[in-house]
PDB file of C-alpha atoms in Angstrom:
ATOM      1  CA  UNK A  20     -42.449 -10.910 -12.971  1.00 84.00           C
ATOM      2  CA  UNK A  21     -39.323  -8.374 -12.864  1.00 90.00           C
ATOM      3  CA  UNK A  22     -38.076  -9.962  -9.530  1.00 92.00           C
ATOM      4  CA  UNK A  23     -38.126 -13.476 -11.193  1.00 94.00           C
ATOM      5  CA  UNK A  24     -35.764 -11.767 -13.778  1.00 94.00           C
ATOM      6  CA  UNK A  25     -33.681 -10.246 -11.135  1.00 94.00           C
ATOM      7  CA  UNK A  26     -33.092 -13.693  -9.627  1.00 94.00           C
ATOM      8  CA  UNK A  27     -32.235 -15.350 -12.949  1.00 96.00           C
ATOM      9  CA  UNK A  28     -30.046 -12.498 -13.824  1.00 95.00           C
ATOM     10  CA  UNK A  29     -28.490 -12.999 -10.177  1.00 95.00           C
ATOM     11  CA  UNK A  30     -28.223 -16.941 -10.840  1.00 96.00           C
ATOM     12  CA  UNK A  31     -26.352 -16.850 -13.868  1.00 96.00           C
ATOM     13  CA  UNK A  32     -23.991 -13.799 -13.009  1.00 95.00           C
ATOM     14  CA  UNK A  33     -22.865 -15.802  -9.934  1.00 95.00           C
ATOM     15  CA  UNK A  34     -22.473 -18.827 -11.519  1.00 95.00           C
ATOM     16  CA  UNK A  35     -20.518 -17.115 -14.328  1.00 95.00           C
ATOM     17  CA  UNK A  36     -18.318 -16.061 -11.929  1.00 92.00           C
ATOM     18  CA  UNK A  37     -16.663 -19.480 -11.595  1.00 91.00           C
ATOM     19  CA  UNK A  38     -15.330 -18.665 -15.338  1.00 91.00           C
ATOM     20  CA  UNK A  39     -13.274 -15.296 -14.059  1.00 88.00           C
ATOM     21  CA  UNK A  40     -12.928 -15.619 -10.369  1.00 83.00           C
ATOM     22  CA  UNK A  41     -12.318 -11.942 -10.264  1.00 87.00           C
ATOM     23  CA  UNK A  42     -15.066 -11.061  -7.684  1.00 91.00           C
ATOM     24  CA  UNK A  43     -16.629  -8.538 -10.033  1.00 95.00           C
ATOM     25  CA  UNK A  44     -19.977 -11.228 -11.358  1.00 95.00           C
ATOM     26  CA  UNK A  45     -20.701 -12.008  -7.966  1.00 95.00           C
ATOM     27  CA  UNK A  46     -21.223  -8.761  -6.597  1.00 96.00           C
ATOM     28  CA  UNK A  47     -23.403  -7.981  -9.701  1.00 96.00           C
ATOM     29  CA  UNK A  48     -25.059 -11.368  -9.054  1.00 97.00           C
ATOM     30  CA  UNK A  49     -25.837 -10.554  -5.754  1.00 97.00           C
ATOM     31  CA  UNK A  50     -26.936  -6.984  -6.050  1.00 97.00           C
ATOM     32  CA  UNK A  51     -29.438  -8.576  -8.913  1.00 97.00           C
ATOM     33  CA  UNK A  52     -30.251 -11.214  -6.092  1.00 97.00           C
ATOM     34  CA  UNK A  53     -30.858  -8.496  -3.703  1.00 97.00           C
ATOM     35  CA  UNK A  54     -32.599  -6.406  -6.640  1.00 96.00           C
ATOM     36  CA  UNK A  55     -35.127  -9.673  -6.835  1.00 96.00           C
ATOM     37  CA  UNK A  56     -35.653  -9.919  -2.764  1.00 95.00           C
ATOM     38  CA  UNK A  57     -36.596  -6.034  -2.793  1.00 95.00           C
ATOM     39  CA  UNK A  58     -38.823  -6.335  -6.187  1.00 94.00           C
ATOM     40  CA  UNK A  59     -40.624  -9.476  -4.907  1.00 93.00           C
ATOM     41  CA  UNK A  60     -41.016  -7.689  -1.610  1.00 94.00           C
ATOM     42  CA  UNK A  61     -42.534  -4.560  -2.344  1.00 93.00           C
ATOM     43  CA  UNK A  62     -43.909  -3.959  -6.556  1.00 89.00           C
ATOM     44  CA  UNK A  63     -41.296  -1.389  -7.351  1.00 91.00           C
ATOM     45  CA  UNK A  64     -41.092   0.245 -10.904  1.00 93.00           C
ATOM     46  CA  UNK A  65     -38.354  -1.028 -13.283  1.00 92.00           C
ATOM     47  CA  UNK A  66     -36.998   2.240 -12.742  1.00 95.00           C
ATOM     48  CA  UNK A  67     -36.678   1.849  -9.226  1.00 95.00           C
ATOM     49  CA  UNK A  68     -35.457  -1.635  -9.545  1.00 95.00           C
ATOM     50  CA  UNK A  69     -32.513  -0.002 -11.675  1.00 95.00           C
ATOM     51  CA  UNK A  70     -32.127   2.416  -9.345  1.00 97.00           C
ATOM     52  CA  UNK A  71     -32.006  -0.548  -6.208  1.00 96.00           C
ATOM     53  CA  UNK A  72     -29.331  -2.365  -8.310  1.00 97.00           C
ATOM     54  CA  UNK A  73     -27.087   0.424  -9.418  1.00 97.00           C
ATOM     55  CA  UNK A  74     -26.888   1.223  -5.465  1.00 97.00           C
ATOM     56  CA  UNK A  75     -26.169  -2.537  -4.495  1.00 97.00           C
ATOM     57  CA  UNK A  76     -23.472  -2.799  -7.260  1.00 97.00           C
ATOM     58  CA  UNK A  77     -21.832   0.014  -6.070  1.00 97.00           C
ATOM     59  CA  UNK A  78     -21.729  -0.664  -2.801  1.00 97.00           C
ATOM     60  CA  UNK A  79     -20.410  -4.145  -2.912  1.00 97.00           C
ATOM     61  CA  UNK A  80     -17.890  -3.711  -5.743  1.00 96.00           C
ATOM     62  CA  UNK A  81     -16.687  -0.801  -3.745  1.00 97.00           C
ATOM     63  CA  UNK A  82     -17.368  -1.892  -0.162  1.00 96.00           C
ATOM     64  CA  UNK A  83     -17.405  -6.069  -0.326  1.00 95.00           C
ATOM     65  CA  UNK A  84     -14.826  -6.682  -3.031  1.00 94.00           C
ATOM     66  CA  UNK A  85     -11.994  -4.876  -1.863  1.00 94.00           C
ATOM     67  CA  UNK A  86     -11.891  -7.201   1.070  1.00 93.00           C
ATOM     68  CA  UNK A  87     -12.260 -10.069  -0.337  1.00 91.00           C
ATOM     69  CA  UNK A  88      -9.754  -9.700  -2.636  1.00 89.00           C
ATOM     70  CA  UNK A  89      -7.265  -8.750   0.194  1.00 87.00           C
ATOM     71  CA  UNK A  90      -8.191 -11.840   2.378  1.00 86.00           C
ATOM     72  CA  UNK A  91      -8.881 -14.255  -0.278  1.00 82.00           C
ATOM     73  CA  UNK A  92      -6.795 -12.513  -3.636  1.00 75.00           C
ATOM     74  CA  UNK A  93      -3.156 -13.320  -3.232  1.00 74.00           C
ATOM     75  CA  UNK A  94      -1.942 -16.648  -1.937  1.00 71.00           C
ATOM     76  CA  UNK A  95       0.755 -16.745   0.908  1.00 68.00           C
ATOM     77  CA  UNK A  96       4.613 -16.699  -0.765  1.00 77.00           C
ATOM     78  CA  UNK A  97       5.453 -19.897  -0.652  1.00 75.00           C
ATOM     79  CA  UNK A  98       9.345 -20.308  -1.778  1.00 73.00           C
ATOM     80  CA  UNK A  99       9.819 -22.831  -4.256  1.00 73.00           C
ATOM     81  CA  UNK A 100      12.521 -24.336  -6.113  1.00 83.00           C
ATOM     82  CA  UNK A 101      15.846 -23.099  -5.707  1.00 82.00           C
ATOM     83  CA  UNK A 102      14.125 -19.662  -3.468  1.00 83.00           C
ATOM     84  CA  UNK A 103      13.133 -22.337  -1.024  1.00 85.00           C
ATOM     85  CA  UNK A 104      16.893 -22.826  -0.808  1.00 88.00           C
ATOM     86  CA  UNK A 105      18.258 -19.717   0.404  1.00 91.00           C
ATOM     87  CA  UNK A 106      18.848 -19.475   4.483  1.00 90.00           C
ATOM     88  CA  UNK A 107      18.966 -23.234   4.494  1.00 93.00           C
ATOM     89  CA  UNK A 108      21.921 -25.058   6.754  1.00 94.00           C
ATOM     90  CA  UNK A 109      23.928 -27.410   4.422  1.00 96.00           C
ATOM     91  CA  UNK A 110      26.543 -30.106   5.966  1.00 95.00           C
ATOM     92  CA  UNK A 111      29.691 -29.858   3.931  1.00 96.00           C
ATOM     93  CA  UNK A 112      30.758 -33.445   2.748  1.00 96.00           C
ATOM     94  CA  UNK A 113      34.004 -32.495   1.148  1.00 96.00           C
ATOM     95  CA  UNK A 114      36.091 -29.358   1.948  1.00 95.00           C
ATOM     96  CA  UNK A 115      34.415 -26.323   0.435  1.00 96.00           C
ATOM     97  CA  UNK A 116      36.973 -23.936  -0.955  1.00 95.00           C
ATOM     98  CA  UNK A 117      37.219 -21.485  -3.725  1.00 91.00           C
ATOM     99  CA  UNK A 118      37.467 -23.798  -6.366  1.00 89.00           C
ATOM    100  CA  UNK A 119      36.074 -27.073  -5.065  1.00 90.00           C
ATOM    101  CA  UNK A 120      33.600 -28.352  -2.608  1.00 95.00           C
ATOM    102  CA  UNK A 121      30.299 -30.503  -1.593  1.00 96.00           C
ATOM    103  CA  UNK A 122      27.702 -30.181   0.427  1.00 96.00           C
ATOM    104  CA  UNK A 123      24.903 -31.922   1.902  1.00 96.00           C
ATOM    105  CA  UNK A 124      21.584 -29.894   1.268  1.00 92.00           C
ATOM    106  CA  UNK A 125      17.689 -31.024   1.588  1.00 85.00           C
ATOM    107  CA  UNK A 126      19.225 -34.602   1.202  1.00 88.00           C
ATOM    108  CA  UNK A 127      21.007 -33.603  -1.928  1.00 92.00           C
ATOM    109  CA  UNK A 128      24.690 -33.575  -2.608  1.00 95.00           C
ATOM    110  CA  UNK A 129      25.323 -30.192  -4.044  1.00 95.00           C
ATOM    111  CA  UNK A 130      28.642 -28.112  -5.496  1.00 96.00           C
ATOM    112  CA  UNK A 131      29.518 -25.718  -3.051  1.00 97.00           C
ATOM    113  CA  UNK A 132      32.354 -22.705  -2.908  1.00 96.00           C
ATOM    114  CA  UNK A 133      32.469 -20.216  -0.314  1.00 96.00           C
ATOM    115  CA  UNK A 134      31.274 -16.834  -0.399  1.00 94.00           C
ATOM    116  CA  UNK A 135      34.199 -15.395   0.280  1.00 93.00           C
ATOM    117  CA  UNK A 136      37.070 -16.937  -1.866  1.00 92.00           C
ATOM    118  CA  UNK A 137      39.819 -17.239   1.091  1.00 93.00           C
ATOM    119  CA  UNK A 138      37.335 -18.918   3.249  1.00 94.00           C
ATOM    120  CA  UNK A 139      37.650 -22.686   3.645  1.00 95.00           C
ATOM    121  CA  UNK A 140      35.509 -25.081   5.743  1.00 96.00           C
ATOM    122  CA  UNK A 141      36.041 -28.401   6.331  1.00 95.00           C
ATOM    123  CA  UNK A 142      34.041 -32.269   6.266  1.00 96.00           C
ATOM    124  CA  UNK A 143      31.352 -32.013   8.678  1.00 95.00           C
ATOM    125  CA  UNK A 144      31.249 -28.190   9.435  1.00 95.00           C
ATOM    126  CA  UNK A 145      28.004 -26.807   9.318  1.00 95.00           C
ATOM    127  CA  UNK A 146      27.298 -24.029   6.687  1.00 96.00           C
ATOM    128  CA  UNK A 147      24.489 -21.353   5.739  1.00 96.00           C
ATOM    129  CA  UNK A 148      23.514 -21.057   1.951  1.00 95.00           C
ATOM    130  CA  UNK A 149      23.445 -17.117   0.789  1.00 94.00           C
ATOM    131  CA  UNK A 150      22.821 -18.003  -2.608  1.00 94.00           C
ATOM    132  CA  UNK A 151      22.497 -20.868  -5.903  1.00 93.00           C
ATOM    133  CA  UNK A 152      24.868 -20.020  -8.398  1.00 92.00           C
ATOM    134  CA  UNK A 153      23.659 -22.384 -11.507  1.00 91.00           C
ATOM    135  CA  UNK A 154      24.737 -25.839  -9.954  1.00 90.00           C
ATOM    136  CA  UNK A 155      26.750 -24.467  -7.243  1.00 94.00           C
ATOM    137  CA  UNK A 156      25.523 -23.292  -4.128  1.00 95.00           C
ATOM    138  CA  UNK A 157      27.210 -19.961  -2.487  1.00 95.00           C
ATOM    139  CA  UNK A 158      27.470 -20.822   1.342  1.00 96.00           C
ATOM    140  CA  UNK A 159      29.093 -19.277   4.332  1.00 94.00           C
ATOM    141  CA  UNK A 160      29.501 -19.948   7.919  1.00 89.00           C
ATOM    142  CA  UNK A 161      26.438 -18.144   9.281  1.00 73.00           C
ATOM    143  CA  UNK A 162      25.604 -16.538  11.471  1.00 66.00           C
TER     144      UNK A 162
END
């Protein structure tokens, strides 16, 4: 009878664990599981059965979790929006000077100035983009 409890118990702690996705329910929910596999296979004492699932708790929120969470946890960076920008290679369109310019980035036409003011580059020159500045990107020759 306890190991049927042990494997309801396990059941609903894993399936409650689509509700956090924290890893922490399905480690309980399979230590209960576990818990249930041991009780059905030898008649242990509730005691003991506490005793069996304290140890698998422990040992897969402590052991199992932590690498999950580092291989599954934390999705890749991925830069978006204008992060995605930076490090890009813009044509320029228009001459790009301190106070006036255009560029050709990602298929957009973008504002450009130089990153250094006395810098100048001219119609179909080739630049790098250090940085967006609101509207205007901040590009240089590169490297």
């Amino acid at each position: 009878m306890a190991a049927i409890v042990w494997l309801v118990a396990g059941i609903l702690l894993v399936a409650a664990e689509m509700l956090t996705g924290d890893l922490v329910l399905v480690m309980l929910g399979l230590a209960a599981l576990g818990t249930a596999g041991v009780s059905a296979a030898v008649d242990t004492p509730v005691v003991a059965d506490a005793v069996i699932f304290g140890a698998l708790s422990l040992l897969l929120l402590l052991g199992l979790r932590p690498v999950l969470r580092r291989r599954f946890g934390a999705p890749p960076p991925v830069s978006t929006n204008v992060d995605a920008l930076l490090g890009r290679e813009a044509l320029v369109l228009e001459q790009v000077g301190a106070h006036a310019g255009l560029i050709k980035l990602g298929g957009d036409t973008w504002t450009a100035r130089p990153m250094d003011p006395a810098d100048v580059y001219e119609p179909g020159s080739t630049v790098c983009v250090w940085k967006i500045d609101g509207a205007t990107a901040v590009v240089w020759k590169g490297p």
